[in-house]
JSON list of C-alpha atoms in Angstrom, two decimals:
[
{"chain": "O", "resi": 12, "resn": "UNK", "atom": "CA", "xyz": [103.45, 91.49, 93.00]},
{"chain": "O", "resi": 13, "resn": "UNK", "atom": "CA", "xyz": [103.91, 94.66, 95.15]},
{"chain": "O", "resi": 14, "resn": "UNK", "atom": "CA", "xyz": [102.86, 94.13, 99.00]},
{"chain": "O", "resi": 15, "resn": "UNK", "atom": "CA", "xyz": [103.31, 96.50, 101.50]},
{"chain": "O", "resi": 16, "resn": "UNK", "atom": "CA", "xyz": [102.79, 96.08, 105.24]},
{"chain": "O", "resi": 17, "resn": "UNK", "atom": "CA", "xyz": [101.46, 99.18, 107.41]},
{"chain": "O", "resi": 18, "resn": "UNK", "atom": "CA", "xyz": [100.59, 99.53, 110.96]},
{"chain": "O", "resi": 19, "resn": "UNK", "atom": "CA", "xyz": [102.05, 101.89, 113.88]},
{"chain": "O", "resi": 20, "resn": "UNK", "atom": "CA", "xyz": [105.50, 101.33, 115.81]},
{"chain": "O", "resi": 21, "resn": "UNK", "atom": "CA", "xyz": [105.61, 97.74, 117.41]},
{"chain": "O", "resi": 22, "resn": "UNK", "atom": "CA", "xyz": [102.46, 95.95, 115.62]},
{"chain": "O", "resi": 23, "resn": "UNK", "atom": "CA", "xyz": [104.88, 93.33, 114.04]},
{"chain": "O", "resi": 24, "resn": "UNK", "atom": "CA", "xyz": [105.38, 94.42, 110.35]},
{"chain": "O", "resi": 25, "resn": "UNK", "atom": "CA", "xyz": [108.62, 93.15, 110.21]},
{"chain": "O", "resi": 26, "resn": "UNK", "atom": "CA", "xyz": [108.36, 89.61, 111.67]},
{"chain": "O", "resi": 27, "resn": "UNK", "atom": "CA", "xyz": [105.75, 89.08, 109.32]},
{"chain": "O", "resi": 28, "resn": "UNK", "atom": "CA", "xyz": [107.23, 90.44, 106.26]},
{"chain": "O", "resi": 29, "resn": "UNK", "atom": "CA", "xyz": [110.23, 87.41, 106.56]},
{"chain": "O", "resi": 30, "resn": "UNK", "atom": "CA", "xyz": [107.00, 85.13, 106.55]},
{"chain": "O", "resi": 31, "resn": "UNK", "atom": "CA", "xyz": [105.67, 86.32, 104.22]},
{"chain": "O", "resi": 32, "resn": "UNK", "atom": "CA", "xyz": [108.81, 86.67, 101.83]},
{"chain": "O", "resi": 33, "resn": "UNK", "atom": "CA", "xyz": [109.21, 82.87, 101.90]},
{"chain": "O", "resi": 34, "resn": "UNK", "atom": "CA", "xyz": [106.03, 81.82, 101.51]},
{"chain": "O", "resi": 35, "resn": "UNK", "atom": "CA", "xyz": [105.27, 84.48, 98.74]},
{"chain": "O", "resi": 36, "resn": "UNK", "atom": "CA", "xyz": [108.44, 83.16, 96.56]},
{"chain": "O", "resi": 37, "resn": "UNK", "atom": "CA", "xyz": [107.23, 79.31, 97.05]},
{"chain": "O", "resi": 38, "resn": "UNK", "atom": "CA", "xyz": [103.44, 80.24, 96.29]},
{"chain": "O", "resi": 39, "resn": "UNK", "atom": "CA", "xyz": [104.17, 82.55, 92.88]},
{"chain": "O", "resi": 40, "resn": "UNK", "atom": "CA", "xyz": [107.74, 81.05, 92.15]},
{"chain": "O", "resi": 41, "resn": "UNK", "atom": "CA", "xyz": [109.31, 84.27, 91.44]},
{"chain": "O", "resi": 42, "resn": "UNK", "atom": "CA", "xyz": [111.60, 85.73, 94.18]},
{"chain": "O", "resi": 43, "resn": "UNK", "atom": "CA", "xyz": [110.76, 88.13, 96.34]},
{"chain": "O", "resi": 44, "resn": "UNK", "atom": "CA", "xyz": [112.42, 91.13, 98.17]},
{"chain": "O", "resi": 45, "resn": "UNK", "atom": "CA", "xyz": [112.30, 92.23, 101.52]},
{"chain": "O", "resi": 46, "resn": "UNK", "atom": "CA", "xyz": [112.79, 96.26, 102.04]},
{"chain": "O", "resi": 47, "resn": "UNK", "atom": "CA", "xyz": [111.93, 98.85, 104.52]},
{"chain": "O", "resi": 48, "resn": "UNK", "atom": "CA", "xyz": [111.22, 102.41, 105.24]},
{"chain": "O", "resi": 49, "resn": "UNK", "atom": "CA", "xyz": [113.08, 104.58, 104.96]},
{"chain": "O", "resi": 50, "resn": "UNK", "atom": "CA", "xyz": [116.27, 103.97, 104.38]},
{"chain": "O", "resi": 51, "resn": "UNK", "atom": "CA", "xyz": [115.60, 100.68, 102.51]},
{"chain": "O", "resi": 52, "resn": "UNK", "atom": "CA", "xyz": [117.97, 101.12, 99.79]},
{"chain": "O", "resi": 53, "resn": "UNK", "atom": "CA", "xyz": [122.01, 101.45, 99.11]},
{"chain": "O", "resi": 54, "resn": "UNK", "atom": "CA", "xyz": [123.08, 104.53, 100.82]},
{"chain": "O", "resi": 55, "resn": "UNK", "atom": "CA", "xyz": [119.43, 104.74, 102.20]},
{"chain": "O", "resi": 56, "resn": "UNK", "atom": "CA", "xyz": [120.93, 103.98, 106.14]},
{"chain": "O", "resi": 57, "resn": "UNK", "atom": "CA", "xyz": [122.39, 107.41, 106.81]},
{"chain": "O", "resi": 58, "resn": "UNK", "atom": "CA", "xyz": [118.87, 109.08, 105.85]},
{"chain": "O", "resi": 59, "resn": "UNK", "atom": "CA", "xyz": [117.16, 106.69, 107.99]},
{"chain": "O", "resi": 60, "resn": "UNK", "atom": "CA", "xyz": [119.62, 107.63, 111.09]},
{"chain": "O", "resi": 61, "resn": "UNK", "atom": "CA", "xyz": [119.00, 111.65, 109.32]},
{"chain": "O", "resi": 62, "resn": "UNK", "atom": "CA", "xyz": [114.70, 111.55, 109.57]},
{"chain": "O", "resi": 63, "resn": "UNK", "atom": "CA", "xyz": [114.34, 109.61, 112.81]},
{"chain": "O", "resi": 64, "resn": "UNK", "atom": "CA", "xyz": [116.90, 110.92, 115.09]},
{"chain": "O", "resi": 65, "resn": "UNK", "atom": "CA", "xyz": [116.21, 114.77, 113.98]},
{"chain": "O", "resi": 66, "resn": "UNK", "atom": "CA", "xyz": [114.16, 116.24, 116.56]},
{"chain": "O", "resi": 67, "resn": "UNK", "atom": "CA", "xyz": [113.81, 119.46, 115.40]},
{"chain": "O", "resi": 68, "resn": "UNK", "atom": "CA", "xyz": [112.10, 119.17, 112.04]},
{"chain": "O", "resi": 69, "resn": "UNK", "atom": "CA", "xyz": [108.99, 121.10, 111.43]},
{"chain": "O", "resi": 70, "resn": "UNK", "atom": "CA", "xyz": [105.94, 118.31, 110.47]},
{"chain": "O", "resi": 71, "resn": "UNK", "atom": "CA", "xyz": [106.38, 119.51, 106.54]},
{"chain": "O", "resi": 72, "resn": "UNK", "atom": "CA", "xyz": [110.16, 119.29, 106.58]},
{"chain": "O", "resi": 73, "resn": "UNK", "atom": "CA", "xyz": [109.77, 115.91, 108.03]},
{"chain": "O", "resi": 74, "resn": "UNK", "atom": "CA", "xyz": [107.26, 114.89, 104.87]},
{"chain": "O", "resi": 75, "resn": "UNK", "atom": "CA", "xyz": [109.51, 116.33, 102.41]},
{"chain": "O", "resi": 76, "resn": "UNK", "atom": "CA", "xyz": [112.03, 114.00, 103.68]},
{"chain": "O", "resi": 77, "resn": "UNK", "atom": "CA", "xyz": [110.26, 111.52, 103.49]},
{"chain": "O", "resi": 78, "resn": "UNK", "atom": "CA", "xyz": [108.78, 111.46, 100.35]},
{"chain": "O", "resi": 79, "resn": "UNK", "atom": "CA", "xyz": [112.17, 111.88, 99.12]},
{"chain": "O", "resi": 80, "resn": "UNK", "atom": "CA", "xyz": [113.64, 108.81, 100.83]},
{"chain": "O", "resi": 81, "resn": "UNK", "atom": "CA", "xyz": [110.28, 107.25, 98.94]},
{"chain": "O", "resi": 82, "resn": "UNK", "atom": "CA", "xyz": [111.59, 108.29, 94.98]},
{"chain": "O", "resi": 83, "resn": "UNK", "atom": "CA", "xyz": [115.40, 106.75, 95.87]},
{"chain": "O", "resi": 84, "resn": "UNK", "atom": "CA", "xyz": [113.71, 103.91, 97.02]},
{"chain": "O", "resi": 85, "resn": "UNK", "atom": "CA", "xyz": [111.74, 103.30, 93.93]},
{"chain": "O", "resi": 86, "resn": "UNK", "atom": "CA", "xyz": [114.51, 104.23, 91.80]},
{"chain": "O", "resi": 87, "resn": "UNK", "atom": "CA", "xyz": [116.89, 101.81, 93.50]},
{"chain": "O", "resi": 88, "resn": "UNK", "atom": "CA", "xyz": [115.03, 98.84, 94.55]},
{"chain": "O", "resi": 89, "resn": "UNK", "atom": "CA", "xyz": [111.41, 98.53, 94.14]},
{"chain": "O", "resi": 90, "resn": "UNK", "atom": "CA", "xyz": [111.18, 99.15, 90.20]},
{"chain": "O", "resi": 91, "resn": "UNK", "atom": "CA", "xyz": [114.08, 97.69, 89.35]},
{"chain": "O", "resi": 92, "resn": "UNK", "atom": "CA", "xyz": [112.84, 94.44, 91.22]},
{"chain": "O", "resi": 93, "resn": "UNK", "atom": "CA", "xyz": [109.56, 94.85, 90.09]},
{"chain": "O", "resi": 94, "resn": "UNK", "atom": "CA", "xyz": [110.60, 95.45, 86.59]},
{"chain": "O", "resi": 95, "resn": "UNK", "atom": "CA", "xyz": [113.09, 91.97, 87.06]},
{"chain": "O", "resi": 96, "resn": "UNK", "atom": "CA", "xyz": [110.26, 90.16, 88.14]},
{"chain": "O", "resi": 97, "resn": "UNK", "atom": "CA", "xyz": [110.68, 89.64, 91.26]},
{"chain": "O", "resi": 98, "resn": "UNK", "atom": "CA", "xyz": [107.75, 90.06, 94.09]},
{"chain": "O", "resi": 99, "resn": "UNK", "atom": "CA", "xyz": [108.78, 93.14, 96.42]},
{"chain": "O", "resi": 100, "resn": "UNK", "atom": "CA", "xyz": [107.14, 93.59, 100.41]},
{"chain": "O", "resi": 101, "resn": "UNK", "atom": "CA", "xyz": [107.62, 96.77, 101.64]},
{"chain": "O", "resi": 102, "resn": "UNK", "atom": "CA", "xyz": [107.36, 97.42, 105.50]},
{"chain": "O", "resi": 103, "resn": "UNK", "atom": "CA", "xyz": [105.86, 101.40, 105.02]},
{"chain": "O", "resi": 104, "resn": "UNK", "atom": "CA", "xyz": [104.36, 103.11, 102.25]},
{"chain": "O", "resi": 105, "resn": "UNK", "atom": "CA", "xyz": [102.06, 106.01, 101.09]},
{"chain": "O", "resi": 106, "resn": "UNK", "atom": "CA", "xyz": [99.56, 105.06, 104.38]},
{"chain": "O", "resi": 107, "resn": "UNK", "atom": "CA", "xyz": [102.31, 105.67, 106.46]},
{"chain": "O", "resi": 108, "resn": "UNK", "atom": "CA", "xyz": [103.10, 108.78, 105.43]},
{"chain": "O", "resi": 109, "resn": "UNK", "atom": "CA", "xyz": [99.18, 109.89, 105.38]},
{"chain": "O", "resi": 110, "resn": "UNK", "atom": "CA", "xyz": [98.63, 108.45, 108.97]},
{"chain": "O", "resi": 111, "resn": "UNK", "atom": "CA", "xyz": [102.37, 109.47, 110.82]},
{"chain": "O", "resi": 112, "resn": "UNK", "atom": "CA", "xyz": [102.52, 113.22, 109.00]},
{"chain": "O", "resi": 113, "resn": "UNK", "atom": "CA", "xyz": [98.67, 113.71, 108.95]},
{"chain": "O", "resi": 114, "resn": "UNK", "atom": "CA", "xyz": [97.44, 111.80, 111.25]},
{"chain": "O", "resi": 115, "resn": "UNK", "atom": "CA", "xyz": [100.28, 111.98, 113.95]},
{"chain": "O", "resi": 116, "resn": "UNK", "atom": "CA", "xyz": [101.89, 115.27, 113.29]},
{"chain": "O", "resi": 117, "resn": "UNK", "atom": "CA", "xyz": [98.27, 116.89, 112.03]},
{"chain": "O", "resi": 118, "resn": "UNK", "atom": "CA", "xyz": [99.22, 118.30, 108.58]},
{"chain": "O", "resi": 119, "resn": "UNK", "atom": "CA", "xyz": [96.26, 118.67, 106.49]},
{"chain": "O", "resi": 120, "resn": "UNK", "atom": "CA", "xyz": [95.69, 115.60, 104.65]},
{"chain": "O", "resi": 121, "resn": "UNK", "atom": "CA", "xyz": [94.63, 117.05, 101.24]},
{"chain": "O", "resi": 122, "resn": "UNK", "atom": "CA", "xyz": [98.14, 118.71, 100.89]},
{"chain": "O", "resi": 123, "resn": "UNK", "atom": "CA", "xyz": [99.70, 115.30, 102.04]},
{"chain": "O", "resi": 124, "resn": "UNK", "atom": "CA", "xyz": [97.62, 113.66, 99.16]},
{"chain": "O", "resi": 125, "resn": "UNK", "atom": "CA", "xyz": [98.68, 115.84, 96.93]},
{"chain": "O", "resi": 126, "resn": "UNK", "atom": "CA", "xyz": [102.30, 115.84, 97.63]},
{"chain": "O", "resi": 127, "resn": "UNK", "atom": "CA", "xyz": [102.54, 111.67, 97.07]},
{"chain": "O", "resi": 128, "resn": "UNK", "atom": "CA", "xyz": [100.18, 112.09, 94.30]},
{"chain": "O", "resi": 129, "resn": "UNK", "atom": "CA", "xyz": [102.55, 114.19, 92.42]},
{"chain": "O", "resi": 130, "resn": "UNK", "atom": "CA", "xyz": [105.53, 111.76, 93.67]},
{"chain": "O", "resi": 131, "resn": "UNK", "atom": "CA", "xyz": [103.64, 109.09, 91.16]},
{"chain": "O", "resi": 132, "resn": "UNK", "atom": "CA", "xyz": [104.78, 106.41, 93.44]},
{"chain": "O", "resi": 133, "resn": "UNK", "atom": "CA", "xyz": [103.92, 102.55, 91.91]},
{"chain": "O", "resi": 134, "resn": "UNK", "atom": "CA", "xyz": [100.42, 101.65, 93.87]},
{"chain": "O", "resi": 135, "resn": "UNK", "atom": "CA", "xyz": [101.13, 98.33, 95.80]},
{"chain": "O", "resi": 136, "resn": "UNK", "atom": "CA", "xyz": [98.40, 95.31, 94.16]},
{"chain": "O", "resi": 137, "resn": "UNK", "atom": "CA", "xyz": [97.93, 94.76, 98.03]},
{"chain": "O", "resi": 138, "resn": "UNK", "atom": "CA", "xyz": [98.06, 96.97, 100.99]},
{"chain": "O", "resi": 139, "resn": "UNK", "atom": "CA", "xyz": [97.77, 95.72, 104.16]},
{"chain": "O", "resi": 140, "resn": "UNK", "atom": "CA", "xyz": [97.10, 97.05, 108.33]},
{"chain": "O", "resi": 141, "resn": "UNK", "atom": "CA", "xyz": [98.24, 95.39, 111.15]},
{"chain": "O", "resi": 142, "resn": "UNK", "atom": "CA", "xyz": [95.90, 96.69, 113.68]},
{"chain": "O", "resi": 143, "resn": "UNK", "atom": "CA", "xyz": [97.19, 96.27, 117.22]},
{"chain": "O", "resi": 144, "resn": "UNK", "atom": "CA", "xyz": [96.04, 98.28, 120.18]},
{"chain": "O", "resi": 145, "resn": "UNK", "atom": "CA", "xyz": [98.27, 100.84, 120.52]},
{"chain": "O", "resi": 146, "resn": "UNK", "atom": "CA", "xyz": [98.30, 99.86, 124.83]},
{"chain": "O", "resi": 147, "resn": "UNK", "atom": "CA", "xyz": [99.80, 96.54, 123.52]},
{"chain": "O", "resi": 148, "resn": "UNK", "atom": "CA", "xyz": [102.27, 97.94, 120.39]},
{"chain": "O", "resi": 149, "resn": "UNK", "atom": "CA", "xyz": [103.73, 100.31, 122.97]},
{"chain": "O", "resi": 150, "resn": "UNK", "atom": "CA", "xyz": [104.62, 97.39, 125.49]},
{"chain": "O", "resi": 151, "resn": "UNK", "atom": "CA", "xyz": [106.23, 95.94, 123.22]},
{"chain": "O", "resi": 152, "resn": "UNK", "atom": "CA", "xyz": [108.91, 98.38, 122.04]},
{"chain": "O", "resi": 153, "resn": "UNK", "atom": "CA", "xyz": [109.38, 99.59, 125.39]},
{"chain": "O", "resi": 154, "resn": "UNK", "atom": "CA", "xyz": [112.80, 97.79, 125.94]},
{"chain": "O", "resi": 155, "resn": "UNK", "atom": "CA", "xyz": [114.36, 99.10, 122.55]},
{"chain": "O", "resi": 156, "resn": "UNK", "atom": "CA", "xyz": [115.77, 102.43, 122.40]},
{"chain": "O", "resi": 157, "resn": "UNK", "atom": "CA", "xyz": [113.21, 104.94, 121.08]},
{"chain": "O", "resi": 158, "resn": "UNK", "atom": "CA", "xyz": [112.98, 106.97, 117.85]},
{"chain": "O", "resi": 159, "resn": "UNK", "atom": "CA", "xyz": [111.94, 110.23, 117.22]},
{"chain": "O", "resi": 160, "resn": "UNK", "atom": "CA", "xyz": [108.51, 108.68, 117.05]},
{"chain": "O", "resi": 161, "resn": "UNK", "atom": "CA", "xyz": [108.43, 106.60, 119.47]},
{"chain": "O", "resi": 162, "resn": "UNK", "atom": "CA", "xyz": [109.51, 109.34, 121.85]},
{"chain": "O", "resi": 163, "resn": "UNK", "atom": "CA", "xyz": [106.29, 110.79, 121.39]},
{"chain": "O", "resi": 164, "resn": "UNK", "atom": "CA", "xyz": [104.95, 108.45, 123.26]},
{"chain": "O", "resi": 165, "resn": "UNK", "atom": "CA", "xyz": [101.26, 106.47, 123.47]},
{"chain": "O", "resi": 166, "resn": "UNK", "atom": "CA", "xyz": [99.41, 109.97, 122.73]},
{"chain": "O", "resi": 167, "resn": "UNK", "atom": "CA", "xyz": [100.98, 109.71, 118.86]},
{"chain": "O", "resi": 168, "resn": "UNK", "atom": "CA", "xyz": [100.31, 106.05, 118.68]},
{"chain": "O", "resi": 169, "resn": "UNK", "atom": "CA", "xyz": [96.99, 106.39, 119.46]},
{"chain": "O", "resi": 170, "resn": "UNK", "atom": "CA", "xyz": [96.69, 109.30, 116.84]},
{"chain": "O", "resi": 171, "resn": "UNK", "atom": "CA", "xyz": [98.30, 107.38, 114.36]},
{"chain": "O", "resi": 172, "resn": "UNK", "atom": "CA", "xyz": [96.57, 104.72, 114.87]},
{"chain": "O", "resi": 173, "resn": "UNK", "atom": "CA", "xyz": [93.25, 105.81, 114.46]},
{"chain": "O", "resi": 174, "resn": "UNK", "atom": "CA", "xyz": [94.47, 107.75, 111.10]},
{"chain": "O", "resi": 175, "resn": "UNK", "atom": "CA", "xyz": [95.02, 104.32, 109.93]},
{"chain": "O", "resi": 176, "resn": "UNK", "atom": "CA", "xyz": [91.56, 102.76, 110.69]},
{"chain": "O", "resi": 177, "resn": "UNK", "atom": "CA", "xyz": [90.18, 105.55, 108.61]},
{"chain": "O", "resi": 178, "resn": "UNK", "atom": "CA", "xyz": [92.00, 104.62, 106.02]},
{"chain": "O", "resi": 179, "resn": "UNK", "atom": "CA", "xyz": [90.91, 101.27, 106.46]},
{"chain": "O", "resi": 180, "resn": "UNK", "atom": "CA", "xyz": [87.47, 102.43, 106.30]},
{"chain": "O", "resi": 181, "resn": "UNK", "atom": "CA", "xyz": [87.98, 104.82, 103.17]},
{"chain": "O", "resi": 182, "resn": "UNK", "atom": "CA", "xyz": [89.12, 102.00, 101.29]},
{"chain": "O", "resi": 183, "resn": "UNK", "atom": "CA", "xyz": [92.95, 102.59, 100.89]},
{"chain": "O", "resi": 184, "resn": "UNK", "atom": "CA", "xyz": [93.92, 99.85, 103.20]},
{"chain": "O", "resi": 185, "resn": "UNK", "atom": "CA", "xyz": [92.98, 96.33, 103.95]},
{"chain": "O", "resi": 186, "resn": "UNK", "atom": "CA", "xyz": [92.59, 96.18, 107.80]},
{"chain": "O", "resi": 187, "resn": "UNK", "atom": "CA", "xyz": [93.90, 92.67, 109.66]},
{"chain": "O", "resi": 188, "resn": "UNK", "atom": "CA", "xyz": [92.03, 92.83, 112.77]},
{"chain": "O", "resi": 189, "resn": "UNK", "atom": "CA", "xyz": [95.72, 91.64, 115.38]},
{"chain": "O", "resi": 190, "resn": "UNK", "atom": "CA", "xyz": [94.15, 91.72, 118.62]},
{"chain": "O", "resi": 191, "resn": "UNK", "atom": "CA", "xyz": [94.01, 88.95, 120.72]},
{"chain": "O", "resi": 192, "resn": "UNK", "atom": "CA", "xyz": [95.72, 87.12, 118.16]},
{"chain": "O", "resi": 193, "resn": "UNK", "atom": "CA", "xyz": [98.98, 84.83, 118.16]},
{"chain": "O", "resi": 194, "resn": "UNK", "atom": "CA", "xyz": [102.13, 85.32, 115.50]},
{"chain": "O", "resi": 195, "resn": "UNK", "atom": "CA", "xyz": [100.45, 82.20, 112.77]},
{"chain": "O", "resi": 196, "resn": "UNK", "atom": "CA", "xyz": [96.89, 83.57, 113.17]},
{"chain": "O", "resi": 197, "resn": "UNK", "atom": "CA", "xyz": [98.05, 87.21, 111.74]},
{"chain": "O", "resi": 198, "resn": "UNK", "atom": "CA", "xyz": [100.32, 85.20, 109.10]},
{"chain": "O", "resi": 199, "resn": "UNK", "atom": "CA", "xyz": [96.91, 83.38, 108.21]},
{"chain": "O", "resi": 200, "resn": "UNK", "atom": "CA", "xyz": [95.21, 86.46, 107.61]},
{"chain": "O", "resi": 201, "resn": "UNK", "atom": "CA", "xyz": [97.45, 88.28, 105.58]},
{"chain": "O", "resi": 202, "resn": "UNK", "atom": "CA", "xyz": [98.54, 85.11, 103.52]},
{"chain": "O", "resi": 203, "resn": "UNK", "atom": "CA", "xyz": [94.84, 84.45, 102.98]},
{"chain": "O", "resi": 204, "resn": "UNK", "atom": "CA", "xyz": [94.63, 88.57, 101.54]},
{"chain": "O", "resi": 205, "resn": "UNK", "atom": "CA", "xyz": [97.52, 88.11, 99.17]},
{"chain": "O", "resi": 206, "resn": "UNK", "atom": "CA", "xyz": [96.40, 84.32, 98.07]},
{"chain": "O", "resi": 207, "resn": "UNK", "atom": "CA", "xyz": [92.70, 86.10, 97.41]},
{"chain": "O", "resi": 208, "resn": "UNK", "atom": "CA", "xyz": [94.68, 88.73, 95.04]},
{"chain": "O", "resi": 209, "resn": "UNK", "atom": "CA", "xyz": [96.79, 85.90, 93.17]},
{"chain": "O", "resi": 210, "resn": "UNK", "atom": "CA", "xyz": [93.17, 84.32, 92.66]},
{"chain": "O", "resi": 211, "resn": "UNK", "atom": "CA", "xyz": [91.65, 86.89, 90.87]}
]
């Protein structure tokens, strides 16, 4: 199956994705891949450094590059792993563009659509939302050095943030309510998302 984990800068997508990866391949047997974006891919590290250390990009520049980071990384990990059989959890997809490009850097979010509608991108089986307060997420990447994001400060967050609740309500997202809640409780709630797909 095809996960991917959303949720703004600091909300704990990655500690949670190398949960998840282990339990995942001892629930469903099959193995399961870890990846990222962007950058997740061979090669994909020096557009990663490219996107988030540019400061100068204009909001539909920065998409563009994005979305284009998003075909290599189909091309070279996700369907091939897919296609091998193997269960892939992506930290960032479509959502994250809609909510950091629309939502953060207000393009309008029919052209977004569009643009990653055209991309035909595979649709994850589950999509998930880490909702933390943004208050909290910032705290805790303050001692890491920044990205272009980040740099933006709590103002974006917050933005971004609520872009992704919308989401949430619209349907493309399933929201995990984080706040107030420890690292196992959030693993509890996703697992128990996923283990309601498998049970279909």
């Amino acid at each position: 199956m095809f996960i991917t984990l959303e949720g703004i800068d600091g909300c704990g997508k990655s500690t949670q994705s190398e949960r998840l990866s282990a339990w995942l391949t001892e629930r469903t047997g099959h193995g399961t891949i870890r990846t990222y974006e962007p950058g997740g891919y061979p090669s994909g590290e020096s557009l990663r450094r490219f996107i988030l250390g540019s400061r100068d990009f204009s909001p539909m520049s920065e998409l563009l590059l994005f979305l284009a980071d998003r075909a290599e990384h189909v091309n070279k990990v996700i369907a091939p792993a897919l296609e091998a059989g193997h269960n892939v959890i992506c930290e960032r997809w479509n959502e994250s563009t809609l909510a950091y490009q629309s939502g953060g850097h207000r393009l309008n979010v029919e052209q977004v659509k569009s643009l990653i509608a055209a991309c035909d991108f595979p649709e994850p089986d589950v999509k998930l939302f880490l909702d933390v307060p943004p208050e909290a997420a910032f705290t805790r990447i303050a001692s890491r050095k920044p990205d272009k994001f980040e740099e933006e400060g709590l103002a974006l967050m917050r933005r971004v943030s609520e872009s992704y609740r919308e989401l949430a309500e619209s349907g493309y997202l399933t929201r995990i309510d984080c706040e107030g809640k420890n690292e196992d409780e959030v693993f509890a709630a996703l697992a128990s998302e996923i283990n309601a797909w498998l049970s279909r």
